[in-house]
Coordinates of C-alpha atoms and ligand atoms in Angstrom, one line a residue:
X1 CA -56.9 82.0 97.2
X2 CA -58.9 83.4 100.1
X3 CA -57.9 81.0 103.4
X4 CA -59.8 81.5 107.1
X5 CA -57.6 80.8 110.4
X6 CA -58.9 79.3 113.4
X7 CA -57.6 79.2 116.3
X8 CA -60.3 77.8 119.0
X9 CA -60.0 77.5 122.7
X10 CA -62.8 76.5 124.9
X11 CA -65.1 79.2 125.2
X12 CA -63.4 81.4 122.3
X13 CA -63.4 81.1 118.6
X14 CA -60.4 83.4 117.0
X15 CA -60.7 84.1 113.1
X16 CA -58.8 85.5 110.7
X17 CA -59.5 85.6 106.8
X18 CA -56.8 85.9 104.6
X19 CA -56.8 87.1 100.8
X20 CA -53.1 85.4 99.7
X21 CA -52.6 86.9 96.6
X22 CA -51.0 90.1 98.4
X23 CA -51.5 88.0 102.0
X24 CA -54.0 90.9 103.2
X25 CA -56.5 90.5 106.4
X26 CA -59.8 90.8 104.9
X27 CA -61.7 90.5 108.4
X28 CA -60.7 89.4 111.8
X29 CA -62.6 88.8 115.2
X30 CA -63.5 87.0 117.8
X31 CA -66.3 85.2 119.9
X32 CA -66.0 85.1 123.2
X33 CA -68.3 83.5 126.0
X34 CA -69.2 80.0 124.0
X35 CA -71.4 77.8 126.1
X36 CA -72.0 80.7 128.3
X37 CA -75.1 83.4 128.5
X38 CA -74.4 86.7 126.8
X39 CA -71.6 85.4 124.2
X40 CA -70.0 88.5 122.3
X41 CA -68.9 88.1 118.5
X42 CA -66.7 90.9 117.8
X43 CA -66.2 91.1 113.6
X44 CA -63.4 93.6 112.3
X45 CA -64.0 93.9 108.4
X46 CA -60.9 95.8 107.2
X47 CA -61.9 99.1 106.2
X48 CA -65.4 98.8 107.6
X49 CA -66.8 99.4 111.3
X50 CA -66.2 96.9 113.5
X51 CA -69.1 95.4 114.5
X52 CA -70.1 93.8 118.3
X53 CA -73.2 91.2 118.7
X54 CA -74.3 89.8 121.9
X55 CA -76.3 86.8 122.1
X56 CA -76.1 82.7 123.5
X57 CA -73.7 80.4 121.4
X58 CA -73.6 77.6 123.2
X59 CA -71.3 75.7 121.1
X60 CA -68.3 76.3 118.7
X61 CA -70.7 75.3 115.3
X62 CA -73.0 78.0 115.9
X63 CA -70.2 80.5 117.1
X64 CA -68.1 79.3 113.4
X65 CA -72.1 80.0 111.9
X66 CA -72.5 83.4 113.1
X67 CA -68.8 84.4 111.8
X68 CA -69.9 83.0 108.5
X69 CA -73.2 84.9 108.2
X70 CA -71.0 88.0 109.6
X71 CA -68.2 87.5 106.7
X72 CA -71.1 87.1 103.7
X73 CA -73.2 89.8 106.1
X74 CA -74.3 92.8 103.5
X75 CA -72.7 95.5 105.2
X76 CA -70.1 94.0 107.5
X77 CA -69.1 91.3 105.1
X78 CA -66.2 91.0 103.3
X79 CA -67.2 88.8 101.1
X80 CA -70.2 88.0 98.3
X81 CA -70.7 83.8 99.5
X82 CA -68.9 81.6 101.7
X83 CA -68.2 79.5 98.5
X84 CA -65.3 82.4 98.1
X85 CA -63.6 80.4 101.1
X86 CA -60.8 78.1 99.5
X87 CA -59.3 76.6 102.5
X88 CA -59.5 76.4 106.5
X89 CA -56.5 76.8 108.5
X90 CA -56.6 75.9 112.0
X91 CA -54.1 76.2 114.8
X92 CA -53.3 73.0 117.8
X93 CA -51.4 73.1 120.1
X94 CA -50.4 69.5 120.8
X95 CA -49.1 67.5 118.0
X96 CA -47.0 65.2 119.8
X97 CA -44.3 63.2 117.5
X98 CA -46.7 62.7 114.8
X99 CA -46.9 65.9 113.2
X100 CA -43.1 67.0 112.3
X101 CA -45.0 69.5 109.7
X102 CA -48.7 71.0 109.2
X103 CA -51.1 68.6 107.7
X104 CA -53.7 68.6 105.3
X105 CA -56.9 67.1 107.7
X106 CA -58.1 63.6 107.4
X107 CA -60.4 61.1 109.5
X108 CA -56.5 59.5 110.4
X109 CA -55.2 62.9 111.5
X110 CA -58.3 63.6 113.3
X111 CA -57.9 60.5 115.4
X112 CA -54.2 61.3 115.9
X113 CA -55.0 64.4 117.6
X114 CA -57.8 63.0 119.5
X115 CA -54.8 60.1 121.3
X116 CA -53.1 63.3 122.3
X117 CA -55.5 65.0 124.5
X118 CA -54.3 63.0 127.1
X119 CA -50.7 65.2 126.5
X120 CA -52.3 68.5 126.0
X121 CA -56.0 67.9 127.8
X122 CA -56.2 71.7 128.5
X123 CA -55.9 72.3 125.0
X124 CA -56.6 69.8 121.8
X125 CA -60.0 69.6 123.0
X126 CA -61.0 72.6 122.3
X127 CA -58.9 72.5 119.0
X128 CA -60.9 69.7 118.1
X129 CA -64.2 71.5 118.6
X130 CA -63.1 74.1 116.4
X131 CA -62.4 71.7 113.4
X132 CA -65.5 69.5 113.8
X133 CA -67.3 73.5 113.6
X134 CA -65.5 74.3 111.1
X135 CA -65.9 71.5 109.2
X136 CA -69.5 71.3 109.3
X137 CA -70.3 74.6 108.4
X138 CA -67.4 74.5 105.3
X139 CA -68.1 70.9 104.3
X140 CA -66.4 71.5 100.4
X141 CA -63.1 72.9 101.6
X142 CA -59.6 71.4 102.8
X143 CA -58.8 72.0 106.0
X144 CA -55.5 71.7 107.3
X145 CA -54.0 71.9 110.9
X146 CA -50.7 73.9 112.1
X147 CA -49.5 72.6 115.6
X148 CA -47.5 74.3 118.5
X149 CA -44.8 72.0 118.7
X150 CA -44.4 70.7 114.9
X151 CA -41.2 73.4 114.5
X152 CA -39.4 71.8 117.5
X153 CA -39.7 68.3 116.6
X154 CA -36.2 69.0 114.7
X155 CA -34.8 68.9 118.5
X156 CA -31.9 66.6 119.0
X157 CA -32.3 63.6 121.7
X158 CA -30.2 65.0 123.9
X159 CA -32.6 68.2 124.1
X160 CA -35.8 66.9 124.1
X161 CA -35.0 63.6 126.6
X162 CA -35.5 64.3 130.2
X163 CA -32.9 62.3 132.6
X164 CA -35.7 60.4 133.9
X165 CA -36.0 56.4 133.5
X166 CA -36.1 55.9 129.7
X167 CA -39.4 53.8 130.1
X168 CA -41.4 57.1 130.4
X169 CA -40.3 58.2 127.2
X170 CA -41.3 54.7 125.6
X171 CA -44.5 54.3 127.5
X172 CA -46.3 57.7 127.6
X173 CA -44.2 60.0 125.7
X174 CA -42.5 62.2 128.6
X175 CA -40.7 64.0 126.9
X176 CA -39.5 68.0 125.9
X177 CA -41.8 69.0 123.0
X178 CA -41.8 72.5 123.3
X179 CA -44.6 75.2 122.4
X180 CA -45.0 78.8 120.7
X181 CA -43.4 76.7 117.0
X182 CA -45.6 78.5 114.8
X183 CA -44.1 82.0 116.2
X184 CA -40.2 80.9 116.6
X185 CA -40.6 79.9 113.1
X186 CA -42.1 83.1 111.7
X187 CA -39.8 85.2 113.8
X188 CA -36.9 83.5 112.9
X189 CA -37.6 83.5 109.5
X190 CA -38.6 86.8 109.5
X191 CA -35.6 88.0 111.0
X192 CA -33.1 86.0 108.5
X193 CA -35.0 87.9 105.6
X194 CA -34.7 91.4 107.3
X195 CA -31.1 90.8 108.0
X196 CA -31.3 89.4 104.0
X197 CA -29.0 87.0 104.8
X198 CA -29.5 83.0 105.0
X199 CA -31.3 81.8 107.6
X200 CA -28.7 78.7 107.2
X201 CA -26.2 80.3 108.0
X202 CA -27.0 81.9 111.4
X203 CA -27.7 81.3 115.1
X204 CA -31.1 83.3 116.2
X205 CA -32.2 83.2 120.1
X206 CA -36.1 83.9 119.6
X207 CA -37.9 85.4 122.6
X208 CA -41.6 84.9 122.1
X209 CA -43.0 86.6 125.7
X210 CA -46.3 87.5 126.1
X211 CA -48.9 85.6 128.4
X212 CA -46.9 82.6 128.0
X213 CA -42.9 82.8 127.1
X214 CA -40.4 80.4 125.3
X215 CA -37.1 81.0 124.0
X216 CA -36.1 79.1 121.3
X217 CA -32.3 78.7 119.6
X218 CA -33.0 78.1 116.1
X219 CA -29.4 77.1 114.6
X220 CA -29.5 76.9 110.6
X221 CA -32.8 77.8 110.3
X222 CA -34.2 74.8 112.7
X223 CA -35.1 74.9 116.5
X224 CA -31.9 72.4 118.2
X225 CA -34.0 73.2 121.8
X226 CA -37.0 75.5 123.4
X227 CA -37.4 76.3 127.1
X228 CA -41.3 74.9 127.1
X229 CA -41.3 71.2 128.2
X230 CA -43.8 68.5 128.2
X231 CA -46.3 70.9 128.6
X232 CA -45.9 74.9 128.4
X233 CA -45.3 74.9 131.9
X234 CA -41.3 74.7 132.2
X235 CA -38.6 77.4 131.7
X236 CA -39.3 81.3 131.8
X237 CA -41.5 82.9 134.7
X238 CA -44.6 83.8 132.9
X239 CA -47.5 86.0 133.9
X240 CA -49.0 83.2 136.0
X241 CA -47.1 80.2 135.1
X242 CA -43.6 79.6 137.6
X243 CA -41.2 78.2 134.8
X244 CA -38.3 76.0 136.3
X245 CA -38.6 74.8 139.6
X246 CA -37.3 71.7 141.7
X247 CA -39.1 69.1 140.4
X248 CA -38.8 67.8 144.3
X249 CA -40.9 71.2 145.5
X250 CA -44.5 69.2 143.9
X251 CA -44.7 66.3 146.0
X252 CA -43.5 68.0 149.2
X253 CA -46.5 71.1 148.8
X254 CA -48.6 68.2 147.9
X255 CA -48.1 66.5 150.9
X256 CA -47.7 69.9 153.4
X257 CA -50.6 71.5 151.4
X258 CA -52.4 68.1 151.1
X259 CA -53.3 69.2 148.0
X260 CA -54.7 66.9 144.9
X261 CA -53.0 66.8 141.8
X262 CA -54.9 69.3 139.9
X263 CA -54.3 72.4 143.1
X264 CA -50.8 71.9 142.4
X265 CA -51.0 72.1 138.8
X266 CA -53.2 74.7 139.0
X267 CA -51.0 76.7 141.0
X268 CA -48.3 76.3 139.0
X269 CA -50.0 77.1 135.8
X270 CA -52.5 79.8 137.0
X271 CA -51.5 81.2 140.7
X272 CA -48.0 81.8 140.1
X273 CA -45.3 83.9 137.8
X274 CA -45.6 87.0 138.0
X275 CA -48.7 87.4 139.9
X276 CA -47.5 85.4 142.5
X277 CA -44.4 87.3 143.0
X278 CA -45.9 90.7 142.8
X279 CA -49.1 89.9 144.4
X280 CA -50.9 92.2 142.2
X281 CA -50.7 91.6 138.6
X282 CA -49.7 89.3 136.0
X283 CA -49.7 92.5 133.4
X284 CA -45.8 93.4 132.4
X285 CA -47.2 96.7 132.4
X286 CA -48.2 96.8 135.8
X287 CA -44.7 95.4 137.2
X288 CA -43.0 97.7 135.1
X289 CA -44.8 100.6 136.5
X290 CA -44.6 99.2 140.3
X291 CA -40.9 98.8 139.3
X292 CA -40.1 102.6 138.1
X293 CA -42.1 103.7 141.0
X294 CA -40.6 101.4 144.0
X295 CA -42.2 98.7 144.6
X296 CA -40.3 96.2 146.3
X297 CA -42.6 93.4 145.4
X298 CA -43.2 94.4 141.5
X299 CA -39.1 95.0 141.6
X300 CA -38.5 92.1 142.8
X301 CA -40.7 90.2 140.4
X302 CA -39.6 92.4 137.3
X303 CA -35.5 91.1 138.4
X304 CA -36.4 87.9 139.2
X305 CA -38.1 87.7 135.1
X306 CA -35.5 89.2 133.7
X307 CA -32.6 87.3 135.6
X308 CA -34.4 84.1 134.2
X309 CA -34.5 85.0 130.7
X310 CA -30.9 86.5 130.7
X311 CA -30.0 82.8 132.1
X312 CA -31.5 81.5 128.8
X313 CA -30.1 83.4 126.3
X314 CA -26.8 82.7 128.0
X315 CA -27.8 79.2 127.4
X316 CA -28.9 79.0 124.5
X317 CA -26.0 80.8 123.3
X318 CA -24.1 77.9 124.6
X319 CA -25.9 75.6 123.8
X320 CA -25.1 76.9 120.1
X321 CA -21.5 77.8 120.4
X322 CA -22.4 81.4 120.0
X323 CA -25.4 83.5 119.0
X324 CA -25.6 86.0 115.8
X325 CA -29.2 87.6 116.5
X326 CA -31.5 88.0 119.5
X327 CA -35.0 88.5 118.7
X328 CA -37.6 89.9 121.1
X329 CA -41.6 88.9 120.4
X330 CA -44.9 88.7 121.2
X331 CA -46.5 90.9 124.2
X332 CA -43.8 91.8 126.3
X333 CA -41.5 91.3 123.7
X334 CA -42.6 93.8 121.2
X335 CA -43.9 96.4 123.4
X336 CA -41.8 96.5 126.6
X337 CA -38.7 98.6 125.8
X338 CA -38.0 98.4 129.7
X339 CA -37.2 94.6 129.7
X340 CA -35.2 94.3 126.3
X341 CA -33.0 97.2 127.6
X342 CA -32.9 95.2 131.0
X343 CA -32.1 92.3 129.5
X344 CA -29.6 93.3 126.8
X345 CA -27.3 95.7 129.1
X346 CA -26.4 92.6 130.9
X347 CA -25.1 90.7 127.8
X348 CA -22.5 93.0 127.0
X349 CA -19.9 89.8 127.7
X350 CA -21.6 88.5 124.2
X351 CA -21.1 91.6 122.3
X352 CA -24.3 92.9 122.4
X353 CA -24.6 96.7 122.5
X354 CA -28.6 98.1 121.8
X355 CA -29.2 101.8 120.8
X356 CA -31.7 103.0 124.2
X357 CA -33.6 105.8 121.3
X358 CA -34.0 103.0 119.0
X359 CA -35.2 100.6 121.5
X360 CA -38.2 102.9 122.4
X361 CA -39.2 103.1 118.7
X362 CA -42.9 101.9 118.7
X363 CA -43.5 100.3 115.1
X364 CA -45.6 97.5 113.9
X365 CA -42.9 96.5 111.3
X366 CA -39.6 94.2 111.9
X367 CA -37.3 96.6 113.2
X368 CA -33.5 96.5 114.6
X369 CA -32.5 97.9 118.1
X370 CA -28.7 97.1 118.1
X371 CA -26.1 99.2 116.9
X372 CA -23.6 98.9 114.0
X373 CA -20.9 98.0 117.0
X374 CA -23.0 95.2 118.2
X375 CA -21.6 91.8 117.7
X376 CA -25.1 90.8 117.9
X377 CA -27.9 91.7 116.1
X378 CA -31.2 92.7 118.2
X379 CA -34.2 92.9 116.5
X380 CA -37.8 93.2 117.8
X381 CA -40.2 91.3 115.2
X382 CA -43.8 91.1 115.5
X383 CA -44.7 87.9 115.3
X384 CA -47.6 86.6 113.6
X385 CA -48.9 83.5 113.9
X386 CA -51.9 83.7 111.9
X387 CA -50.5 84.7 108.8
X388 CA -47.8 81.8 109.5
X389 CA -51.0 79.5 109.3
X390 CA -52.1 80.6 106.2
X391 CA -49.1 80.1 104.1
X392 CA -48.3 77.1 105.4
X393 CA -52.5 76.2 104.3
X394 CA -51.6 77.3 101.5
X395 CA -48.6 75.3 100.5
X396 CA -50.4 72.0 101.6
X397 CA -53.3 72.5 99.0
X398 CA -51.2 73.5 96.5
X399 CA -49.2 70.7 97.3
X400 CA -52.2 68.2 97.5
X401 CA -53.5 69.2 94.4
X402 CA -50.5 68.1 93.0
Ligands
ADP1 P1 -50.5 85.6 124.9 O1 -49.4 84.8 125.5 O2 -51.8 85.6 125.7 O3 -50.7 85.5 123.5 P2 -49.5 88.3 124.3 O4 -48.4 87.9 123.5 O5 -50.6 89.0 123.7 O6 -50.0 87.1 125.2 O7 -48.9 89.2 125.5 C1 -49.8 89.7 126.5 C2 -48.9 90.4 127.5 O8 -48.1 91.4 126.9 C3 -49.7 91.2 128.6 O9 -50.2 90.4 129.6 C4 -48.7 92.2 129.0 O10 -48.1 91.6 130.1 C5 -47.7 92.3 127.9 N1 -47.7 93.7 127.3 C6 -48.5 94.2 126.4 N2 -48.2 95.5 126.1 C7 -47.2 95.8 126.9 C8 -46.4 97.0 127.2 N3 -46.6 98.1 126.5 N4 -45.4 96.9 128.1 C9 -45.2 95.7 128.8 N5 -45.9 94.6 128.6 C10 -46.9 94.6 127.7

């Protein structure tokens, strides 16, 4: 079965095509710029040249057109018709309490998602362009949808309920729903079968930081809490997003500030993090190298990240009586062995203990950095969402086709 991910934002149209009987990328790209002048379509067939095309898309059914005529394209395509498509898999972000699981798309789920832009209006939007793009140019297939915040709608009350008046829960939903899902799951799953032992049986504190970061604890093979909120705004720094703050601190720059309700939010979600503290980048790589060569701002911002997500995993360990394996993904996670060795020298009081050489390997495959002494085990996995997305597309036809 050959299935296509999507994964649309507002201007961007990700793709990935999938061949599942050995789950091989037959062609991946990108188009960038929708709506805009000059929109780029970048189109990697595997094995070919990649190919670049510059011209005006103004809207996401062209842009999903233009992959299509790039995948069936005579000498960048990977395929003879579009017929050879099976299935659609697209990625949201937002599926409130609805979607526990991914879902097989119907006019019902469709309007589902559309009562939740309210909760994610940065985001399902453009999800929902993608899908009504998708949709019309692959009229014959199933398409199914994989949300954000489906794995960590296994969260207990008592993690996912803010202490806030209960009628904001019952009224507009406020509540933890947590973000990143599709990657803790992978990870974690990932992990459990390169460990080859049962996921039920262990306690895995996933670090997915990139961009945006969220630690998850994943106990018996479900997520019991995430650091991400309401929105993807709470709990690590990020590269431009603050993480925890006094919830007191908004009103007060508001009213010093006077500034309207979407300044503040966009302050917190795009002006600070990283880039605020250093000044200069939101990049890991920069603040790592204004760190080694001493920077006091860059220092400062590389210990003030790293002192936040120690605090988690110190939490989350608690939070779970105990913690067999730490996992580091995603960006920063997978590439920086300056902030796992950071991190992990400072959790020596939970038994972990990394190997430095090891943590400077460089591989694209699961790999451990611990060492046999290690109470813990430290692994750095790769996540991958898009491949995530496809089995789970899978699964759902073969499921609905009884
Ligand atoms: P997103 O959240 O946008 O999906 P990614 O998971 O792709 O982000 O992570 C992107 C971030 O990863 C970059 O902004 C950069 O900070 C970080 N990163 C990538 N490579 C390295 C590296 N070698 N060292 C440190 N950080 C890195």
């Amino acid at each position: 079965m050959k299935i296509l991910v999507i994964n649309a934002g507002s201007s961007s149209l990700k793709y990935q095509l999938y061949d599942m009987t050995d789950e091989s990328v037959l062609a991946k790209g990108l188009v960038e710029r929708i709506g805009m002048d000059s929109s780029i379509l970048t189109h990697k067939p595997t094995g070919k040249e990649e190919v670049t095309e510059v011209s005006d898309i103004l809207e996401h059914t062209t842009a999903m057109r233009k992959v299509l005529e790039k995948l069936v394209d005579k000498t960048h395509g990977v395929l003879n018709s579009i017929d050879e498509i099976d299935a659609v898999g697209h990625r949201v972000v937002h599926g409130g309490e609805a979607f526990k699981s991914s879902a097989l798309i119907t006019g019902e789920v469709k309007s589902e998602i559309r009562r939740l832009f309210d909760l994610a209006p940065l985001h399902n939007p453009p999800s929902m362009m993608g899908i009504s793009a998708a949709e019309a140019n692959l009229p014959n297939v199933p398409h199914t949808v994989v949300f954000d915040t489906a794995f960590h709608q296994t969260m207990p009350e008592k993690a996912y309920l803010y202490a806030i008046p209960k009628v904001l829960y019952k009224k507009h939903k406020v509540r933890r729903y947590g973000f990143h899902g599709t990657s803790h799951a992978y990870v974690s799953k990932t992990a459990a079968e390169f460990l080859q032992r049962p996921i039920e049986d262990l306690k895995i504190i996933t670090c997915h930081i990139g961009n945006g970061a969220s630690l998850t604890a994943v106990k018996d093979g479900i997520s019991v809490d995430t650091s991400m909120g309401m929105t993807p705004l709470e709990g690590l720094i990020m590269g431009t997003r603050s993480g925890d703050l006094d919830p007191a601190i908004v009103p007060y720059v508001m009213n010093k500030e006077e500034l309207t309700m979407n300044e503040v939010n966009s302050m917190l979600n795009k002006h600070s993090g990283l880039l605020a503290i250093s000044g200069s980048s939101s990049d890991m790589r920069d603040i790592t190298d204004g760190w080694e060569a001493g920077k006091p701002n860059e220092t400062l911002a590389f210990e003030m990240y790293e002192y936040r997500l120690r605090k988690y995993i110190g939490a989350y360990a608690a939070a779970m009586n105990g913690v067999d394996v730490i996992v580091f993904t995603a960006g920063v996670g997978e590439n920086s062995a300056i902030v796992r060795e950071a991190v992990c020298q400072n959790l020596t009081y939970l038994g972990v203990e990394i190997d430095k050489e090891l943590n400077k390997v460089r591989s694209g495959d699961p790999r451990r950095i611990s060492t046999p002494n290690s109470k813990v085990e430290v692994l750095v996995v790769p996540t991958n969402e898009e491949l995530m997305i496809a089995r789970d597309t899978l699964r759902i036809v073969q499921e609905s086709k009884g």
